[in-house]
CSV table of C-alpha atoms and ligand atoms in Angstrom, one decimal:
chain,number,residue,atom,x,y,z
G,36,MET,CA,318.0,102.2,101.5
G,37,TRP,CA,316.9,105.5,99.5
G,38,THR,CA,318.5,106.7,96.5
G,39,ILE,CA,318.3,110.3,95.6
G,40,ASP,CA,319.0,112.3,92.5
G,41,LEU,CA,320.4,115.7,93.4
G,42,ALA,CA,320.3,117.3,90.0
G,43,LEU,CA,317.3,119.8,90.5
G,44,SER,CA,316.0,123.0,88.8
G,45,GLU,CA,316.6,126.1,90.8
G,46,ALA,CA,312.9,126.3,91.7
G,47,ASP,CA,313.1,122.9,93.4
G,48,LEU,CA,316.2,123.7,95.4
G,49,ALA,CA,314.7,127.0,96.8
G,50,LEU,CA,311.8,124.4,97.8
G,51,CYS,CA,314.6,122.3,99.3
G,52,THR,CA,316.3,125.3,101.2
G,53,ALA,CA,312.9,126.6,102.8
G,54,THR,CA,312.7,122.9,104.5
G,55,LEU,CA,316.3,123.4,106.2
G,56,SER,CA,316.4,124.7,109.5
G,57,ALA,CA,318.2,128.3,110.1
G,58,GLU,CA,321.1,126.2,111.3
G,59,GLU,CA,321.4,124.2,108.0
G,60,ARG,CA,321.0,127.3,106.2
G,61,ALA,CA,324.0,128.8,107.6
G,62,ARG,CA,325.9,125.6,107.0
G,63,MET,CA,324.9,125.4,103.7
G,64,ALA,CA,325.8,129.5,103.0
G,65,ARG,CA,329.2,128.6,104.0
G,66,TYR,CA,330.3,126.5,100.9
G,67,LEU,CA,332.0,128.9,98.6
G,68,ARG,CA,330.9,127.0,95.1
G,69,LEU,CA,327.4,127.0,94.0
G,70,GLU,CA,327.6,123.5,93.4
G,71,ASP,CA,328.5,122.5,96.8
G,72,ARG,CA,325.4,124.6,98.2
G,73,ALA,CA,323.1,122.9,95.9
G,74,ARG,CA,324.2,119.3,97.0
G,75,PHE,CA,323.9,120.4,100.4
G,76,ALA,CA,320.1,121.8,100.2
G,77,ALA,CA,319.2,118.6,98.3
G,78,SER,CA,320.7,116.1,100.1
G,79,HIS,CA,319.8,117.7,103.5
G,80,ALA,CA,316.1,118.2,102.1
G,81,ALA,CA,315.6,114.6,101.0
G,82,THR,CA,317.3,113.3,104.3
G,83,ARG,CA,314.4,115.5,105.8
G,84,LEU,CA,311.4,114.0,103.7
G,85,ILE,CA,312.8,110.4,104.1
G,86,LEU,CA,312.7,110.7,107.8
G,87,GLY,CA,309.9,112.8,108.1
G,88,ARG,CA,307.7,110.2,106.1
G,89,ALA,CA,309.3,107.4,108.2
G,90,LEU,CA,308.1,108.8,111.3
G,91,GLY,CA,304.9,110.2,110.1
G,92,CYS,CA,306.1,114.0,110.8
G,93,ASP,CA,306.8,117.1,108.9
G,94,PRO,CA,310.2,117.5,107.7
G,95,ARG,CA,310.9,121.0,109.0
G,96,ASP,CA,309.7,119.9,112.2
G,97,LEU,CA,312.7,117.3,112.9
G,98,ALA,CA,315.4,118.0,115.1
G,99,PHE,CA,319.1,116.8,115.0
G,100,THR,CA,322.0,116.2,117.4
G,101,ALA,CA,325.3,114.8,116.8
G,102,ALA,CA,327.1,112.1,118.7
G,103,PRO,CA,331.0,112.7,120.1
G,104,GLY,CA,332.5,111.8,116.7
G,105,GLY,CA,330.5,114.3,115.0
G,106,LYS,CA,327.6,111.4,113.7
G,107,PRO,CA,324.4,113.3,113.3
G,108,ALA,CA,321.2,111.8,114.8
G,109,LEU,CA,317.6,112.2,115.3
G,110,ALA,CA,316.7,114.0,118.4
G,111,GLY,CA,313.9,112.4,120.7
G,112,ALA,CA,313.6,109.3,118.2
G,113,SER,CA,315.4,105.7,117.9
G,114,LEU,CA,315.2,105.7,114.5
G,115,ALA,CA,319.1,105.6,112.9
G,116,PHE,CA,320.3,107.0,109.6
G,117,ASN,CA,323.2,107.9,108.0
G,118,LEU,CA,323.6,110.2,104.8
G,119,SER,CA,326.2,110.2,101.8
G,120,HIS,CA,326.4,112.1,98.7
G,121,SER,CA,328.6,112.3,96.0
G,122,GLY,CA,328.3,114.1,92.6
G,123,ARG,CA,324.8,114.1,91.6
G,124,ARG,CA,324.0,111.2,93.8
G,125,ALA,CA,323.0,110.6,97.6
G,126,LEU,CA,322.2,107.7,99.7
G,127,VAL,CA,320.1,107.9,103.1
G,128,GLY,CA,319.9,104.5,104.9
G,129,LEU,CA,317.5,103.9,107.6
G,130,SER,CA,317.2,101.3,110.4
G,131,THR,CA,315.5,100.4,113.5
G,132,GLU,CA,317.6,97.5,114.3
G,133,ALA,CA,321.0,98.7,114.3
G,134,PRO,CA,323.8,101.6,114.0
G,135,LEU,CA,324.4,102.0,110.1
G,136,GLY,CA,326.9,103.9,107.8
G,137,VAL,CA,326.3,104.5,104.1
G,138,ASP,CA,329.0,105.8,101.7
G,139,VAL,CA,328.5,106.6,97.8
G,140,GLU,CA,331.6,107.5,95.5
G,141,SER,CA,331.7,108.1,92.0
G,142,VAL,CA,333.8,105.7,90.2
G,143,ARG,CA,336.4,107.6,88.0
G,144,PRO,CA,340.0,106.5,86.3
G,145,LEU,CA,342.3,105.8,89.3
G,146,PRO,CA,345.8,105.2,88.0
G,147,ASP,CA,347.7,105.5,91.5
G,148,ALA,CA,344.6,103.2,93.3
G,149,LEU,CA,347.3,100.7,94.6
G,150,ARG,CA,349.8,103.9,95.8
G,151,ILE,CA,346.5,105.2,98.1
G,152,ALA,CA,345.7,101.8,99.4
G,153,LEU,CA,349.2,101.3,100.2
G,154,GLY,CA,349.3,104.6,102.4
G,155,HIS,CA,345.8,104.0,104.1
G,156,PHE,CA,344.4,100.8,103.9
G,157,ALA,CA,345.2,97.5,106.0
G,158,PRO,CA,348.2,95.0,104.4
G,159,ASP,CA,345.4,92.4,103.9
G,160,GLU,CA,343.3,94.3,101.9
G,161,THR,CA,346.2,96.1,99.9
G,162,ALA,CA,347.4,92.6,98.7
G,163,ALA,CA,344.4,91.4,97.8
G,164,LEU,CA,344.0,94.5,95.4
G,165,ALA,CA,347.4,94.1,94.1
G,166,ARG,CA,346.7,90.7,92.7
G,167,LEU,CA,344.1,92.1,90.4
G,168,ASP,CA,344.8,94.9,87.7
G,169,GLY,CA,343.2,97.1,84.9
G,170,PRO,CA,339.6,98.1,85.5
G,171,ALA,CA,339.2,95.0,87.9
G,172,ARG,CA,341.6,96.6,90.6
G,173,GLU,CA,339.5,100.4,89.6
G,174,ALA,CA,336.5,98.6,90.8
G,175,ALA,CA,337.6,96.9,93.8
G,176,PHE,CA,339.7,99.8,95.1
G,177,PHE,CA,336.0,102.0,94.8
G,178,ALA,CA,334.1,98.9,96.5
G,179,LEU,CA,336.6,98.7,99.2
G,180,TRP,CA,336.6,102.4,99.8
G,181,THR,CA,333.2,102.7,100.4
G,182,ARG,CA,333.2,99.5,102.3
G,183,LYS,CA,335.7,100.9,104.5
G,184,GLU,CA,334.1,104.6,104.7
G,185,ALA,CA,330.6,102.9,105.6
G,186,VAL,CA,332.0,100.8,108.5
G,187,VAL,CA,333.7,104.6,109.7
G,188,LYS,CA,330.5,105.8,109.4
G,189,ALA,CA,328.5,103.4,111.1
G,190,LEU,CA,330.8,103.6,114.4
G,191,GLY,CA,330.6,107.5,113.7
G,192,ALA,CA,334.3,107.5,114.2
G,193,GLY,CA,335.4,110.1,111.9
G,194,LEU,CA,339.1,110.2,111.3
G,195,ALA,CA,339.5,109.4,114.5
G,196,LEU,CA,339.8,105.4,113.8
G,197,PRO,CA,343.0,104.5,111.8
G,198,LEU,CA,341.8,102.8,108.4
G,199,THR,CA,344.3,99.8,109.5
G,200,ARG,CA,342.4,98.4,112.3
G,201,PHE,CA,339.7,97.0,110.4
G,202,SER,CA,339.6,95.0,107.1
G,203,VAL,CA,336.7,94.4,104.4
G,204,SER,CA,336.5,92.0,101.6
G,205,LEU,CA,337.0,92.6,98.0
G,206,PRO,CA,334.8,92.0,94.9
G,207,PRO,CA,334.1,89.5,93.5
G,208,GLY,CA,333.3,88.0,96.9
G,209,PRO,CA,330.2,88.9,99.1
G,210,PRO,CA,331.0,92.0,101.0
G,211,CYS,CA,331.9,91.3,104.8
G,212,LEU,CA,333.7,92.6,107.6
G,213,LEU,CA,336.7,90.5,108.0
G,214,ARG,CA,338.7,91.8,111.2
G,215,LEU,CA,337.9,95.0,113.5
G,216,ASP,CA,340.0,96.2,116.3
G,217,ALA,CA,337.7,99.6,117.2
G,218,GLY,CA,339.3,99.9,120.5
G,219,ARG,CA,337.4,100.4,123.8
G,220,GLU,CA,336.3,103.8,122.6
G,221,HIS,CA,333.7,102.1,120.3
G,222,ALA,CA,332.5,99.5,122.6
G,223,MET,CA,329.3,99.0,120.2
G,224,ALA,CA,331.6,97.7,117.2
G,225,GLY,CA,331.1,94.1,118.9
G,226,ASP,CA,332.3,91.0,116.9
G,227,PRO,CA,333.0,91.7,113.2
G,228,GLY,CA,331.3,88.7,112.4
G,229,THR,CA,328.1,90.4,113.3
G,230,TRP,CA,328.4,93.3,110.9
G,231,SER,CA,326.2,93.3,107.8
G,232,LEU,CA,327.7,94.7,104.8
G,233,HIS,CA,326.2,95.5,101.5
G,234,HIS,CA,327.2,96.8,98.1
G,235,LEU,CA,325.3,99.2,96.1
G,236,GLU,CA,325.1,100.4,92.5
G,237,PRO,CA,322.8,103.4,93.2
G,238,GLY,CA,323.1,104.5,89.4
G,239,PRO,CA,325.5,104.5,86.7
G,240,GLY,CA,329.3,105.6,87.5
G,241,THR,CA,328.7,105.2,91.1
G,242,VAL,CA,329.2,102.7,93.8
G,243,GLY,CA,327.9,102.4,97.5
G,244,ALA,CA,328.3,100.5,100.3
G,245,LEU,CA,326.4,100.5,103.7
G,246,ALA,CA,327.6,98.7,107.0
G,247,ALA,CA,325.5,98.0,110.1
G,248,ALA,CA,326.9,97.2,113.4
G,249,GLY,CA,324.3,94.2,113.7
G,250,SER,CA,322.2,91.8,111.2
G,251,VAL,CA,319.9,93.5,108.6
G,252,LYS,CA,317.5,90.5,107.6
G,253,ALA,CA,316.1,92.5,104.9
G,254,LEU,CA,317.5,95.5,102.8
G,255,ALA,CA,314.8,97.1,101.3
G,256,ARG,CA,315.9,99.7,97.9
G,257,ARG,CA,313.9,102.6,97.3
G,258,ALA,CA,314.6,105.5,94.9
G,259,LEU,CA,312.8,108.9,95.5
G,260,PRO,CA,311.2,110.0,91.9
G,261,PRO,CA,312.6,112.4,89.9
G,262,ASN,CA,310.0,115.3,90.9
G,263,TRP,CA,310.9,114.3,94.7
G,264,PRO,CA,310.8,118.1,95.7
G,265,ALA,CA,307.0,118.5,94.6
G,266,TRP,CA,306.7,116.3,98.0
G,267,LEU,CA,308.2,118.7,100.5
G,268,PRO,CA,305.8,120.8,102.2
N,473,COA,C1,332.2,112.6,107.8
N,473,COA,C2,332.9,111.5,107.1
N,473,COA,C3,333.1,110.4,108.1
N,473,COA,C4,332.5,111.1,105.8
N,473,COA,O1,332.6,112.2,104.8
N,473,COA,P1,332.6,112.2,103.1
N,473,COA,O2,332.9,110.5,102.5
N,473,COA,O3,333.5,113.0,102.5
N,473,COA,O4,331.0,112.2,103.0
N,473,COA,P2,329.7,111.7,102.7
N,473,COA,O5,329.0,112.3,101.6
N,473,COA,O6,329.7,110.0,102.5
N,473,COA,O7,329.0,111.8,104.1
N,473,COA,C5,328.8,113.1,104.9
N,473,COA,C6,327.6,113.0,105.7
N,473,COA,O8,328.0,112.3,106.6
N,473,COA,C7,327.3,112.4,108.0
N,473,COA,N1,328.1,112.4,108.8
N,473,COA,C8,328.9,113.6,109.4
N,473,COA,N2,330.2,113.1,110.2
N,473,COA,C9,329.6,112.0,110.5
N,473,COA,C10,330.3,110.8,111.3
N,473,COA,N3,331.0,111.3,112.1
N,473,COA,N4,329.9,109.5,111.4
N,473,COA,C11,328.9,109.1,110.4
N,473,COA,N5,328.3,110.1,109.7
N,473,COA,C12,328.9,111.4,109.5
N,473,COA,C13,326.6,114.1,107.8
N,473,COA,O9,325.6,113.7,107.4
N,473,COA,C14,327.4,114.4,106.6
N,473,COA,O10,326.6,115.0,105.6
N,473,COA,P3,327.0,116.5,105.5
N,473,COA,O11,328.4,116.8,105.4
N,473,COA,O12,326.1,117.4,104.1
N,473,COA,O13,326.3,117.2,107.0
N,473,COA,C15,334.5,112.1,106.9
N,473,COA,O14,334.5,113.2,107.3
N,473,COA,C16,335.4,111.2,107.5
N,473,COA,O15,335.7,111.5,108.6
N,473,COA,N6,335.8,110.1,106.9
N,473,COA,C17,336.9,109.2,107.7
N,473,COA,C18,337.5,108.1,106.8
N,473,COA,C19,338.2,108.3,105.8
N,473,COA,O16,339.3,108.5,105.7
N,473,COA,N7,337.9,107.3,104.6
N,473,COA,C20,339.0,107.2,103.6
N,473,COA,C21,338.7,106.2,102.6
N,473,COA,S1,338.1,104.6,103.2
């Protein structure tokens, strides 16, 4: 599990952009806001850097494919990965063992957390959230959100999987997948008891989660150093 600081100088962003494929540069150019283009360049260059080091190859030589739900995968390598970015923070998870999903969110005041939960989450999750209040409810909401998003991303399901079809635990209890009815379209989902869920705090004001459709025996946490673009080719 890698944490990446995306706040970079213009010179470093130019290095990042040079590492991207023509297709990635075209996607980046479609973002209207400068900050979105910068986040895209930095997070995708960091993903290439991390994957290139893991596989022992030049980050520029990596090729990606997309699964039917849109989940990016490495072409021609069995290493699973997933990227998430929010604000100045990104997470990249890698696994040789199981499909995985990661999510990071910037924690912010959310007075209508319960209303959002009622509209989207499973009844048992909403009931657990309703038993909390104040900052405890807000913290639990973001933990819940990132755990659910990480599960959706592990499955590669995107918006096609209704968020009421599965439930995750809330803090302060240990993170786990309590119930999963992913349907026949996600046959790899398996028994919820075989999943691993991890709570992450990748930096001040951020919360994250990693979900893997299988057991993760050891989770190694790493951070790219602040000058990481210097490692790009
Ligand atoms: C892509 C998606 C899965 C995650 O988006 P997000 O939370 O806005 O963004 P994140 O930063 O966490 O993840 C984006 C990255 O996930 C990867 N990704 C894209 N599609 C994916 C998919 N179907 N499955 C897993 N990962 C995916 C990409 O690397 C993408 O990066 P990019 O947009 O820069 O190319 C989102 O579109 C989605 O469908 N979410 C549905 C779940 C939902 O409604 N959650 C509400 C709260 S629980």
